[in-house]
Short mmCIF file of C-alpha atoms in Angstrom, two decimals:
data_model
loop_
_atom_site.label_atom_id
_atom_site.label_comp_id
_atom_site.label_asym_id
_atom_site.label_seq_id
_atom_site.Cartn_x
_atom_site.Cartn_y
_atom_site.Cartn_z
CA MET J 724 26.34 22.02 17.48
CA ALA J 725 27.40 18.85 15.41
CA GLY J 726 30.70 18.45 17.46
CA ALA J 727 28.59 18.63 21.21
CA THR J 728 28.73 15.56 23.33
CA PRO J 729 26.28 15.01 25.75
CA LEU J 730 27.04 16.31 29.26
CA THR J 731 28.31 13.15 31.59
CA VAL J 732 29.89 12.58 34.90
CA THR J 733 32.30 9.95 35.70
CA GLY J 734 30.75 7.26 37.35
CA ALA J 735 27.26 7.90 36.36
CA PRO J 736 25.66 4.87 34.71
CA PHE J 737 23.79 7.01 32.00
CA PRO J 738 24.54 10.61 30.59
CA ILE J 739 23.57 13.43 33.08
CA LEU J 740 21.98 15.72 30.19
CA PRO J 741 21.14 14.75 26.66
CA LEU J 742 22.80 15.70 23.47
CA TRP J 743 20.52 18.76 22.57
CA LEU J 744 20.50 20.16 26.12
CA SER J 745 24.50 19.86 26.60
CA ALA J 746 25.30 21.51 23.23
CA PRO J 747 24.71 25.21 24.64
CA PHE J 748 27.18 24.58 27.36
CA GLU J 749 29.95 23.63 24.61
CA ALA J 750 28.79 26.80 22.55
CA THR J 751 28.86 29.55 25.37
CA PRO J 752 32.01 28.66 27.68
CA THR J 753 31.62 31.60 29.99
CA PHE J 754 28.52 31.41 31.78
CA PHE J 755 27.41 28.08 31.16
CA HIS J 756 30.77 26.61 31.99
CA SER J 757 30.34 27.62 35.32
CA LEU J 758 26.86 26.39 35.51
CA GLN J 759 28.47 23.18 33.93
CA GLN J 760 30.98 22.99 36.91
CA GLN J 761 28.14 23.76 39.74
CA LEU J 762 26.30 20.88 38.10
CA ASP J 763 29.05 18.28 38.11
CA LEU J 764 29.60 19.17 41.92
CA PHE J 765 26.39 18.35 42.40
CA VAL J 766 26.06 15.23 40.56
CA ASN J 767 29.45 14.26 42.18
CA ILE J 768 28.00 14.86 45.60
CA VAL J 769 24.74 12.72 44.74
CA LEU J 770 27.04 10.02 43.23
CA LEU J 771 29.10 9.74 46.64
CA ILE J 772 25.73 9.56 48.66
CA ARG J 773 24.65 6.75 46.22
CA GLN J 774 28.13 4.77 46.57
CA ASN J 775 28.63 5.39 50.50
CA VAL J 776 25.04 5.44 51.78
CA VAL J 777 22.33 4.17 49.18
CA ALA J 778 24.41 1.26 47.69
CA PRO J 779 25.61 -0.22 51.04
CA LEU J 780 21.75 0.14 52.40
CA LEU J 781 20.57 -1.50 49.46
CA GLU J 782 22.97 -4.15 49.41
CA ILE J 783 21.68 -4.94 52.92
CA ALA J 784 17.91 -4.79 51.88
CA VAL J 785 18.91 -7.53 48.95
CA TRP J 786 20.30 -10.09 51.35
CA ILE J 787 17.76 -9.48 54.04
CA CYS J 788 15.39 -10.23 51.09
CA MET J 789 17.14 -13.09 50.06
CA VAL J 790 16.93 -14.73 53.44
CA MET J 791 13.10 -14.07 53.83
CA SER J 792 12.75 -15.50 49.86
CA THR J 793 14.68 -18.44 50.93
CA MET J 794 12.68 -19.29 54.20
CA LEU J 795 9.51 -18.70 52.09
CA VAL J 796 10.62 -20.96 49.52
CA THR J 797 11.54 -23.55 51.80
CA GLU J 798 8.23 -23.62 53.44
CA LYS J 799 6.54 -24.10 50.16
CA LEU J 800 8.55 -26.92 48.73
CA ILE J 801 8.16 -28.94 52.45
CA MET J 802 4.49 -27.89 52.06
CA GLY J 803 4.33 -29.35 48.62
CA ALA J 804 6.24 -32.13 49.23
CA ALA J 805 3.80 -33.27 52.16
CA SER J 806 0.75 -32.70 50.07
CA LEU J 807 2.57 -34.72 46.93
CA TYR J 808 3.29 -37.66 49.78
CA SER J 809 -0.57 -37.60 50.77
CA LYS J 810 -1.77 -37.77 47.34
CA LEU J 811 0.74 -40.59 46.22
CA PHE J 812 0.50 -42.99 49.12
CA ARG J 813 -3.39 -42.21 49.80
CA ARG J 814 -2.87 -40.72 53.18
CA ARG J 815 -6.34 -39.36 53.18
CA PRO J 816 -8.28 -38.65 56.54
CA HIS J 817 -10.39 -41.63 55.88
CA ARG J 818 -7.33 -43.77 56.38
CA ARG J 819 -5.59 -41.96 59.09
CA TYR J 820 -8.38 -41.41 61.34
CA LYS J 821 -11.27 -43.99 62.30
CA TRP J 822 -14.53 -43.18 60.10
CA VAL J 823 -17.61 -45.00 60.52
CA PRO J 824 -20.94 -43.91 58.79
CA MET J 825 -23.76 -42.43 61.22
CA ARG J 826 -26.92 -44.90 61.38
CA GLU J 827 -29.79 -45.11 63.37
CA ASP J 828 -29.88 -47.54 66.13
CA LEU J 829 -32.59 -50.06 66.53
CA GLU J 830 -33.02 -49.72 70.05
CA MET J 831 -31.98 -45.88 70.35
CA GLY J 832 -33.54 -44.54 67.16
CA THR J 833 -32.31 -40.94 66.19
CA MET J 834 -30.77 -40.76 69.83
CA ALA J 835 -27.74 -42.61 68.29
CA TYR J 836 -26.92 -39.15 66.60
CA PRO J 837 -25.22 -36.29 68.38
CA THR J 838 -27.18 -32.98 68.68
CA VAL J 839 -25.66 -30.84 66.47
CA LEU J 840 -25.70 -26.69 66.13
CA VAL J 841 -25.30 -24.89 62.90
CA GLN J 842 -24.59 -21.41 63.15
CA VAL J 843 -25.01 -18.94 60.34
CA PRO J 844 -23.78 -15.41 61.13
CA MET J 845 -25.11 -12.83 58.61
CA PHE J 846 -24.92 -9.04 58.29
CA ASN J 847 -27.21 -7.51 55.73
CA GLU J 848 -26.75 -10.30 53.71
CA ARG J 849 -29.79 -9.37 50.80
CA GLN J 850 -28.44 -11.36 48.01
CA VAL J 851 -27.53 -14.64 49.57
CA TYR J 852 -29.56 -15.25 52.95
CA LYS J 853 -32.21 -17.35 51.47
CA LEU J 854 -29.29 -19.79 50.00
CA SER J 855 -27.46 -19.73 53.22
CA ILE J 856 -30.56 -20.55 55.57
CA GLY J 857 -31.67 -22.85 52.82
CA ALA J 858 -28.68 -25.12 52.40
CA ALA J 859 -28.36 -25.26 56.41
CA CYS J 860 -31.69 -26.14 56.86
CA GLY J 861 -31.40 -28.85 53.95
CA LEU J 862 -28.68 -30.48 56.00
CA SER J 863 -29.08 -34.47 55.86
CA TRP J 864 -29.41 -35.07 59.92
CA PRO J 865 -32.45 -36.20 62.22
CA SER J 866 -34.64 -32.99 62.75
CA ASP J 867 -34.91 -33.67 66.45
CA ARG J 868 -30.84 -33.84 66.89
CA LEU J 869 -30.44 -30.50 64.63
CA ILE J 870 -30.47 -26.98 65.88
CA VAL J 871 -29.95 -24.41 63.18
CA GLN J 872 -29.41 -20.87 64.56
CA ILE J 873 -29.45 -17.51 62.48
CA LEU J 874 -27.23 -15.16 63.74
CA ASP J 875 -28.69 -11.68 62.20
CA ASP J 876 -26.73 -8.81 62.91
CA SER J 877 -28.30 -6.76 60.17
CA THR J 878 -28.73 -3.31 60.58
CA ASP J 879 -31.07 -2.62 57.53
CA PRO J 880 -34.83 -3.31 59.22
CA GLU J 881 -36.05 -4.61 55.71
CA ILE J 882 -33.35 -7.03 55.29
CA LYS J 883 -34.00 -8.39 59.18
CA ASP J 884 -37.69 -8.70 58.25
CA LEU J 885 -36.81 -10.88 55.34
CA VAL J 886 -34.23 -13.14 57.27
CA GLU J 887 -36.75 -13.56 59.83
CA LEU J 888 -39.69 -14.34 57.51
CA GLU J 889 -37.29 -17.11 55.78
CA CYS J 890 -36.59 -18.69 59.39
CA LYS J 891 -40.20 -18.77 59.78
CA LYS J 892 -40.98 -20.41 56.64
CA TRP J 893 -38.40 -23.27 57.50
CA MET J 894 -39.75 -23.47 61.08
CA ASN J 895 -43.28 -24.11 59.46
CA LYS J 896 -41.41 -26.99 57.43
CA GLY J 897 -40.58 -28.79 61.02
CA ILE J 898 -36.92 -27.40 60.94
CA ASN J 899 -35.79 -26.55 64.43
CA VAL J 900 -34.80 -22.77 63.56
CA LYS J 901 -33.74 -20.18 65.71
CA TYR J 902 -33.46 -16.70 64.88
CA GLU J 903 -31.52 -14.58 67.11
CA ILE J 904 -30.70 -10.95 67.19
CA ARG J 905 -28.40 -8.62 69.36
CA ASP J 906 -28.86 -4.97 70.28
CA ASN J 907 -25.46 -4.16 69.18
CA ARG J 908 -22.52 -5.60 67.05
CA SER J 909 -19.89 -5.96 69.89
CA GLY J 910 -17.24 -8.15 68.79
CA TYR J 911 -18.56 -8.20 65.09
CA LYS J 912 -18.68 -12.17 64.03
CA ALA J 913 -16.85 -13.13 66.98
CA GLY J 914 -19.36 -11.46 69.32
CA ALA J 915 -22.25 -13.25 67.37
CA LEU J 916 -21.03 -16.55 67.83
CA LYS J 917 -20.18 -16.10 71.39
CA GLU J 918 -23.30 -15.03 72.37
CA GLY J 919 -25.04 -17.54 70.20
CA MET J 920 -23.27 -20.40 72.43
CA THR J 921 -24.83 -19.07 75.41
CA LYS J 922 -28.57 -19.80 74.77
CA ASP J 923 -29.77 -22.78 76.74
CA TYR J 924 -30.64 -25.03 73.97
CA VAL J 925 -27.02 -25.04 73.02
CA GLN J 926 -26.48 -26.96 76.02
CA ASP J 927 -27.62 -30.14 74.48
CA CYS J 928 -24.94 -29.85 71.61
CA GLU J 929 -21.85 -31.63 71.17
CA TYR J 930 -20.91 -30.01 67.82
CA VAL J 931 -21.09 -26.83 65.98
CA ALA J 932 -21.03 -26.47 62.35
CA ILE J 933 -20.29 -22.47 61.28
CA PHE J 934 -21.28 -21.66 57.78
CA ASP J 935 -20.91 -17.67 56.63
CA ALA J 936 -23.71 -16.36 54.82
CA ASP J 937 -22.86 -17.04 51.37
CA PHE J 938 -21.53 -20.89 51.88
CA GLN J 939 -23.97 -23.31 50.60
CA PRO J 940 -23.29 -26.92 52.00
CA GLU J 941 -24.06 -29.90 50.61
CA SER J 942 -27.07 -32.03 52.36
CA ASP J 943 -24.51 -34.85 53.39
CA PHE J 944 -22.16 -32.51 54.72
CA LEU J 945 -22.64 -33.58 58.46
CA LEU J 946 -22.82 -37.19 57.50
CA GLN J 947 -19.12 -36.70 56.07
CA THR J 948 -17.66 -34.82 59.00
CA ILE J 949 -19.25 -35.60 62.22
CA PRO J 950 -18.04 -39.31 61.90
CA PHE J 951 -14.62 -38.07 62.43
CA LEU J 952 -15.42 -36.17 65.71
CA VAL J 953 -17.43 -38.88 67.21
CA HIS J 954 -14.96 -41.64 66.63
CA ASN J 955 -11.86 -39.80 67.45
CA PRO J 956 -11.97 -37.78 70.64
CA GLN J 957 -8.57 -36.19 70.23
CA ILE J 958 -9.67 -34.25 67.05
CA ALA J 959 -11.52 -30.77 67.88
CA LEU J 960 -12.01 -29.32 64.19
CA VAL J 961 -12.99 -30.94 60.85
CA GLN J 962 -12.33 -28.13 57.97
CA ALA J 963 -13.68 -28.98 54.83
CA ARG J 964 -12.67 -27.36 51.47
CA TRP J 965 -14.36 -24.29 49.66
CA ARG J 966 -15.61 -24.92 45.80
CA PHE J 967 -16.25 -21.36 44.20
CA VAL J 968 -19.36 -20.80 42.11
CA ASN J 969 -18.24 -17.46 40.65
CA SER J 970 -14.97 -18.46 39.74
CA ASN J 971 -15.24 -17.88 35.93
CA GLU J 972 -17.06 -14.64 36.63
CA CYS J 973 -13.77 -12.37 35.49
CA LEU J 974 -10.13 -12.55 35.42
CA MET J 975 -10.02 -11.41 39.12
CA THR J 976 -11.73 -14.17 40.44
CA ARG J 977 -9.94 -16.82 38.22
CA VAL J 978 -6.70 -15.43 39.97
CA GLN J 979 -8.30 -15.46 43.05
CA GLU J 980 -9.37 -19.35 42.66
CA MET J 981 -5.45 -20.12 42.09
CA SER J 982 -4.52 -18.54 45.33
CA MET J 983 -7.31 -20.25 47.05
CA ASP J 984 -6.82 -23.72 45.50
CA TYR J 985 -3.25 -23.44 46.64
CA HIS J 986 -4.17 -22.52 50.26
CA PHE J 987 -6.51 -25.75 50.30
CA LYS J 988 -4.50 -28.46 48.26
CA VAL J 989 -1.21 -27.72 49.62
CA GLU J 990 -1.28 -25.39 52.85
CA GLN J 991 -4.23 -27.28 54.59
CA GLU J 992 -3.58 -30.61 53.09
CA SER J 993 0.24 -30.60 54.22
CA GLY J 994 -0.55 -29.27 57.64
CA SER J 995 -3.33 -32.25 58.16
CA THR J 996 -1.04 -35.15 56.77
CA MET J 997 1.96 -34.06 59.05
CA HIS J 998 -0.35 -33.49 62.11
CA SER J 999 0.98 -29.70 62.24
CA PHE J 1000 -1.14 -26.88 62.76
CA PHE J 1001 -3.24 -25.28 60.11
CA GLY J 1002 -5.82 -22.44 60.76
CA PHE J 1003 -9.57 -22.62 60.88
CA ASN J 1004 -10.86 -20.95 57.67
CA GLY J 1005 -13.71 -19.27 59.93
CA THR J 1006 -16.79 -21.39 58.10
CA ALA J 1007 -17.23 -24.69 56.30
CA GLY J 1008 -15.93 -26.46 59.80
CA VAL J 1009 -17.30 -28.47 62.52
CA TRP J 1010 -16.04 -27.93 65.94
CA ARG J 1011 -16.24 -30.04 69.05
CA ILE J 1012 -18.02 -27.79 71.55
CA SER J 1013 -15.96 -28.80 74.58
CA ALA J 1014 -13.00 -27.85 72.57
CA ILE J 1015 -14.29 -24.13 72.02
CA GLU J 1016 -14.84 -24.10 75.71
CA GLU J 1017 -11.41 -25.48 76.95
CA ALA J 1018 -9.66 -23.00 74.39
CA GLY J 1019 -11.39 -20.22 76.11
CA GLY J 1020 -14.29 -19.50 73.46
CA TRP J 1021 -14.69 -16.83 70.79
CA LYS J 1022 -12.30 -14.00 71.47
CA ASP J 1023 -12.99 -10.48 69.52
CA ARG J 1024 -9.46 -9.13 69.98
CA THR J 1025 -8.56 -9.27 66.25
CA THR J 1026 -10.36 -9.45 63.19
CA VAL J 1027 -9.21 -13.09 62.82
CA GLU J 1028 -11.26 -14.92 65.48
CA ASP J 1029 -11.09 -18.19 63.70
CA MET J 1030 -7.43 -18.34 63.78
CA ASP J 1031 -7.45 -17.04 66.97
CA LEU J 1032 -9.65 -20.08 68.46
CA ALA J 1033 -7.66 -22.53 66.32
CA VAL J 1034 -4.29 -21.54 67.72
CA ARG J 1035 -5.66 -21.51 71.28
CA ALA J 1036 -7.06 -24.93 70.92
CA HIS J 1037 -3.73 -26.27 69.47
CA LEU J 1038 -1.96 -24.89 72.39
CA VAL J 1039 -4.10 -26.91 74.64
CA GLY J 1040 -3.26 -30.11 72.72
CA TRP J 1041 -6.32 -30.67 70.42
CA LYS J 1042 -5.83 -31.73 66.83
CA PHE J 1043 -7.45 -30.63 63.56
CA VAL J 1044 -8.29 -32.73 60.21
CA PHE J 1045 -8.75 -31.43 56.84
CA VAL J 1046 -11.15 -33.46 54.62
CA GLY J 1047 -10.43 -32.10 50.99
CA SER J 1048 -12.90 -34.86 49.60
CA VAL J 1049 -16.15 -32.55 51.03
CA HIS J 1050 -16.61 -29.28 49.22
CA VAL J 1051 -18.85 -26.78 50.39
CA LYS J 1052 -20.26 -23.87 48.06
CA SER J 1053 -19.07 -20.33 48.44
CA GLU J 1054 -18.59 -16.91 46.43
CA LEU J 1055 -15.52 -15.27 45.83
CA PRO J 1056 -15.41 -11.16 46.09
CA SER J 1057 -15.89 -10.00 42.61
CA THR J 1058 -15.71 -6.40 42.93
CA PHE J 1059 -12.32 -5.00 43.28
CA ARG J 1060 -13.35 -2.64 46.63
CA ALA J 1061 -14.67 -5.98 48.36
CA TYR J 1062 -11.41 -8.24 47.41
CA ARG J 1063 -9.47 -5.23 48.71
CA SER J 1064 -11.34 -5.04 52.02
CA GLN J 1065 -10.86 -8.84 52.67
CA GLN J 1066 -7.36 -8.79 51.84
CA TYR J 1067 -6.38 -6.20 54.20
CA ARG J 1068 -8.32 -8.07 57.11
CA TRP J 1069 -6.84 -11.55 56.27
CA ALA J 1070 -3.48 -9.76 56.13
CA CYS J 1071 -3.62 -7.44 59.12
CA GLY J 1072 -5.58 -9.70 61.51
CA PRO J 1073 -2.88 -12.69 61.49
CA ALA J 1074 -0.04 -10.10 61.95
CA ASN J 1075 -1.97 -8.84 64.92
CA LEU J 1076 -2.69 -12.16 66.38
CA PHE J 1077 0.92 -13.26 66.26
CA ARG J 1078 1.66 -9.61 68.17
CA LYS J 1079 -0.69 -10.73 70.89
CA ILE J 1080 -0.58 -14.42 71.18
CA CYS J 1081 3.54 -14.87 70.78
CA PHE J 1082 3.90 -15.06 74.65
CA GLU J 1083 0.89 -17.31 75.13
CA ILE J 1084 2.35 -19.67 72.52
CA PHE J 1085 5.85 -20.01 74.33
CA LYS J 1086 4.21 -20.19 78.06
CA THR J 1087 2.05 -23.10 77.01
CA LYS J 1088 3.16 -26.66 78.67
CA LYS J 1089 1.30 -28.84 76.44
CA LEU J 1090 3.33 -28.38 73.26
CA SER J 1091 7.03 -29.38 72.99
CA MET J 1092 9.54 -26.70 72.08
CA TRP J 1093 9.96 -28.08 68.65
CA ARG J 1094 5.93 -27.69 67.77
CA LYS J 1095 6.16 -24.17 69.51
CA LEU J 1096 8.95 -23.06 67.14
CA HIS J 1097 7.30 -24.46 64.16
CA LEU J 1098 4.09 -22.59 64.98
CA VAL J 1099 5.87 -19.26 65.55
CA TYR J 1100 8.53 -19.60 62.57
CA SER J 1101 6.32 -21.41 59.74
CA PHE J 1102 2.60 -20.36 60.27
CA PHE J 1103 2.93 -16.87 61.56
CA VAL J 1104 6.47 -15.34 60.91
CA ALA J 1105 7.37 -17.15 57.31
CA ARG J 1106 3.55 -17.40 55.82
CA ARG J 1107 1.89 -14.41 57.62
CA VAL J 1108 4.28 -11.67 57.98
CA PHE J 1109 7.58 -12.18 55.71
CA SER J 1110 5.68 -13.37 52.69
CA HIS J 1111 3.63 -10.22 52.04
CA ILE J 1112 6.65 -7.89 53.10
CA VAL J 1113 9.08 -9.66 51.07
CA THR J 1114 7.07 -9.79 47.85
CA PHE J 1115 6.65 -6.01 47.32
CA THR J 1116 9.90 -5.12 49.03
CA PHE J 1117 12.06 -7.53 46.94
CA TYR J 1118 10.30 -7.53 43.57
CA CYS J 1119 8.83 -4.37 43.37
CA ILE J 1120 11.29 -1.91 45.24
CA VAL J 1121 14.75 -3.50 45.56
CA ILE J 1122 15.23 -5.20 42.33
CA PRO J 1123 13.86 -1.92 40.06
CA THR J 1124 15.94 0.25 42.37
CA SER J 1125 19.19 -1.97 41.92
CA ILE J 1126 18.95 -0.44 38.01
CA LEU J 1127 19.66 3.11 39.46
CA VAL J 1128 22.48 1.84 41.63
CA PRO J 1129 24.79 -0.02 39.61
CA GLU J 1130 27.09 -0.81 42.68
CA VAL J 1131 24.49 -3.40 43.85
CA SER J 1132 23.83 -6.48 42.04
CA VAL J 1133 20.87 -8.92 42.76
CA PRO J 1134 21.86 -12.83 42.78
CA LYS J 1135 20.25 -14.80 40.05
CA LEU J 1136 18.72 -16.94 42.77
CA GLY J 1137 16.66 -14.41 44.07
CA VAL J 1138 15.54 -12.94 40.40
CA VAL J 1139 15.08 -15.75 38.60
CA TYR J 1140 15.23 -19.57 40.47
CA ILE J 1141 12.89 -18.49 43.71
CA PRO J 1142 10.22 -16.69 42.05
CA THR J 1143 9.94 -19.39 39.33
CA THR J 1144 9.63 -22.04 42.30
CA ILE J 1145 7.07 -20.18 43.91
CA THR J 1146 5.21 -19.76 40.96
CA ILE J 1147 5.18 -23.20 39.59
CA LEU J 1148 4.30 -24.53 43.48
CA ASN J 1149 1.46 -22.18 43.39
CA SER J 1150 0.11 -23.15 39.96
CA VAL J 1151 -0.35 -27.08 41.05
CA GLY J 1152 -3.62 -25.93 42.81
CA THR J 1153 -5.48 -24.98 39.65
CA PRO J 1154 -3.87 -26.75 36.66
CA SER J 1155 -6.98 -25.69 34.25
CA SER J 1156 -5.76 -22.04 35.08
CA PHE J 1157 -2.16 -22.21 34.41
CA HIS J 1158 -2.28 -20.28 31.06
CA LEU J 1159 -3.22 -17.43 33.40
CA ILE J 1160 0.06 -17.93 35.82
CA ILE J 1161 1.69 -14.35 34.26
CA PHE J 1162 -1.53 -12.44 34.92
CA TRP J 1163 -1.62 -14.29 38.66
CA ILE J 1164 2.08 -12.85 39.16
CA PHE J 1165 1.52 -9.44 38.59
CA PHE J 1166 -1.82 -9.07 40.38
CA GLU J 1167 -0.30 -10.56 43.35
CA ASN J 1168 2.83 -8.39 43.26
CA VAL J 1169 0.53 -5.24 43.03
CA MET J 1170 -1.79 -6.67 45.90
CA SER J 1171 1.46 -7.11 48.02
CA LEU J 1172 1.57 -3.58 48.31
CA HIS J 1173 -1.83 -3.40 50.29
CA ARG J 1174 -0.96 -6.85 52.15
CA MET J 1175 2.28 -5.14 53.47
CA ARG J 1176 0.69 -2.10 54.42
CA ALA J 1177 -2.11 -4.42 56.56
CA THR J 1178 0.78 -6.55 57.82
CA LEU J 1179 2.75 -3.82 59.27
CA SER J 1180 -0.68 -2.06 60.57
CA GLY J 1181 -1.22 -5.63 62.63
CA VAL J 1182 2.30 -5.95 63.80
CA PHE J 1183 2.78 -2.58 65.17
CA GLU J 1184 -1.18 -2.31 65.94
CA VAL J 1185 -1.86 1.01 64.14
CA GLY J 1186 -4.20 2.19 61.77
CA LYS J 1187 -7.39 0.30 60.84
CA VAL J 1188 -6.17 -2.81 62.71
CA ASN J 1189 -9.41 -3.62 64.35
CA GLU J 1190 -11.49 -2.47 61.48
CA TRP J 1191 -14.13 -5.41 60.45
CA ILE J 1192 -15.91 -4.75 57.03
CA VAL J 1193 -18.01 -7.45 55.82
CA THR J 1194 -16.98 -8.50 52.29
CA LYS J 1195 -19.96 -7.95 50.19
CA LYS J 1196 -21.61 -10.73 48.40
CA LEU J 1197 -23.50 -10.70 45.07
CA GLY J 1198 -25.18 -13.85 44.94
CA SER J 1199 -26.54 -15.03 41.65
CA SER J 1200 -27.06 -11.55 40.52
CA SER J 1201 -24.05 -8.74 39.80
CA LYS J 1202 -27.03 -5.99 39.98
CA PRO J 1203 -28.12 -5.90 43.34
CA ALA J 1204 -31.62 -4.15 44.52
CA LYS J 1205 -31.49 -0.65 45.41
CA THR J 1206 -31.82 0.04 49.11
CA GLU J 1207 -32.76 3.46 50.78
CA GLU J 1208 -28.86 3.50 52.03
CA SER J 1209 -27.36 2.86 48.57
CA MET J 1210 -29.87 5.82 46.92
CA LYS J 1211 -28.61 8.26 49.38
CA ARG J 1212 -25.05 7.23 48.87
CA THR J 1213 -23.09 10.01 46.98
CA ARG J 1214 -20.76 9.35 44.70
CA PRO J 1215 -16.97 10.27 45.45
CA SER J 1216 -14.88 12.28 43.59
CA ILE J 1217 -12.25 10.43 41.33
CA ILE J 1218 -9.20 11.45 43.43
CA ASN J 1219 -10.85 9.63 46.05
CA ARG J 1220 -11.71 6.62 43.80
CA VAL J 1221 -8.15 5.87 42.43
CA LEU J 1222 -5.35 4.35 44.44
CA LEU J 1223 -2.63 7.14 44.35
CA ALA J 1224 0.01 4.55 45.90
CA GLU J 1225 -0.38 2.00 43.04
CA LEU J 1226 -0.17 5.03 40.64
CA GLY J 1227 2.82 6.10 41.95
CA MET J 1228 4.45 2.87 41.60
CA SER J 1229 3.71 2.36 38.26
CA VAL J 1230 5.39 5.58 37.48
CA TYR J 1231 8.52 4.53 39.48
CA LEU J 1232 8.51 1.48 37.81
CA PHE J 1233 8.29 2.74 34.47
CA ILE J 1234 10.97 4.93 34.90
CA CYS J 1235 13.17 2.33 36.24
CA ALA J 1236 12.47 0.05 33.40
CA THR J 1237 13.14 2.81 30.54
CA ILE J 1238 16.47 3.47 32.44
CA ASP J 1239 17.20 -0.32 32.29
CA LEU J 1240 16.23 -0.69 28.93
CA LYS J 1241 18.58 2.06 27.29
CA TYR J 1242 21.44 1.54 30.01
CA GLY J 1243 20.96 -1.54 31.72
CA LYS J 1244 22.71 -4.77 31.33
CA ASN J 1245 20.27 -7.65 33.25
CA HIS J 1246 17.03 -6.89 31.17
CA TYR J 1247 14.84 -6.57 34.00
CA PHE J 1248 12.59 -4.27 31.91
CA PHE J 1249 11.06 -7.27 30.47
CA TYR J 1250 9.08 -7.81 33.76
CA ILE J 1251 9.23 -4.19 35.40
CA TYR J 1252 7.33 -2.92 32.27
CA PRO J 1253 4.23 -5.43 32.82
CA GLN J 1254 4.47 -4.73 36.44
CA ALA J 1255 4.24 -0.94 35.77
CA ILE J 1256 1.13 -1.60 33.63
CA ALA J 1257 -0.43 -3.77 36.35
CA PHE J 1258 0.34 -1.25 38.95
CA PHE J 1259 -1.48 1.58 36.64
CA ILE J 1260 -4.51 -0.73 35.68
CA MET J 1261 -4.99 -1.91 39.22
CA GLY J 1262 -4.42 1.68 40.57
CA LEU J 1263 -7.52 2.92 38.42
CA GLY J 1264 -9.52 -0.61 39.42
CA PRO J 1265 -11.85 1.10 41.60
CA LEU J 1266 -13.23 3.10 38.73
CA GLY J 1267 -14.41 -0.42 36.98
CA LEU J 1268 -10.95 -1.64 35.57
CA VAL J 1269 -10.90 -4.57 37.82
CA GLY J 1270 -13.34 -7.15 38.73
CA THR J 1271 -17.18 -6.71 38.17
CA VAL J 1272 -18.68 -3.71 38.07
CA VAL J 1273 -21.93 -3.08 40.03
CA PRO J 1274 -23.92 -0.25 39.58
CA ASN J 1275 -25.20 1.93 42.38
#
């Protein structure tokens, strides 16, 4: 026993059997020696497969991921530079476009103001309907030039009655509120907005402001945004920035805030500064109604009807402006289930839209070929497809797997420099949360699995590609009142509440990290162990380990 050595095979990165298992092979050379020969043969076959099949495929995957990572970091550097230029040289919208405050005319009176439609689509919004209706009705604008349209698709009769009662309350205060309902939810939000635009009273409106049910604009919102549309006929959309009222509710909302602030401060700011395309966020924006009509109106072919409309408006030559100084209060999803549903829709929808609109982009005659290529490559391919795929594939699959295949090495550019650059660029949006950057990295890597599946579902149009799940809002309370529906809902079993794919990834990463710790030379285990823990915690997230816990 003392003289035994661990069973090894030439070319293996670590002993095939530990000392205490290999000792009996040395002690009984007759039967166990034959068994050892068979094991050597099996291991040699595995090594041959690894060297001649797995290693070349992994090498190809490494370089594909390197190309996608380079594309992604290049996009982020360009957007960051444009955003920095806008800030340093004060290239704000008020300096790039004509903006004159709205005032009553001595002769025309309030007729000097254009008629504005405010649309508020909602679906069973028990917790926030009063806030959203109140904020819309409280906008500073002549009452005879403002129409507030509440598009209620609620299926809960009790909530419907409450929303209608709230509308009547504001009607009695002199606000022109229109309460609109439908017989079905065809087209979901896009269907509701489209039907709302067909009403007779809309014909007199020039502009439409859209707010989701959890958004609360300040009273001067229209006074700050409408002048851009009035004095610049080439502008179709004025997009405002979101400000989150519950960002400090839990660690998950803090991490979300970092990603969303980057989206507004860098992605949308740079797009507006460079006069290139940036998408409508679906809310907290004002559209020119004639632009919506010229673009073909609302379509429900994907779950991102807002982006669909924006792309089609861009294709017919309209421009957009992002006004970062105008903030609209909103709510981040604070439950893990709601956040996952939102992220699935946000990842799947753009990928599916790209599949459906790609040929339309190249067929249009109102954009130069350069702008067409920029829209396809920058907005869709790099940011909406490759970004979700490479984050999971490279950092959670390829790099950990390279530990098991020593024939393959990953360049330091991909392991260290590119992810470090991306991390630093993403942190500039929310400097106050820089100390949470490590949590943001691991959280985003775990969510990349969910987003990649959603992206592939959208690209290949399979699975839940057209499923619309409304993001649940909690309003000012994390304990929503019980409804008859929630009382009847049965609690699913634990196996149906945990995320098996995330738990499986945690096991795989833990194994890779342990092998790297004992036999590796690249010290990948420093980040793979924490990543494995993150996958494990978020795999159990639906049990209440992630986000706000809301009792049934």
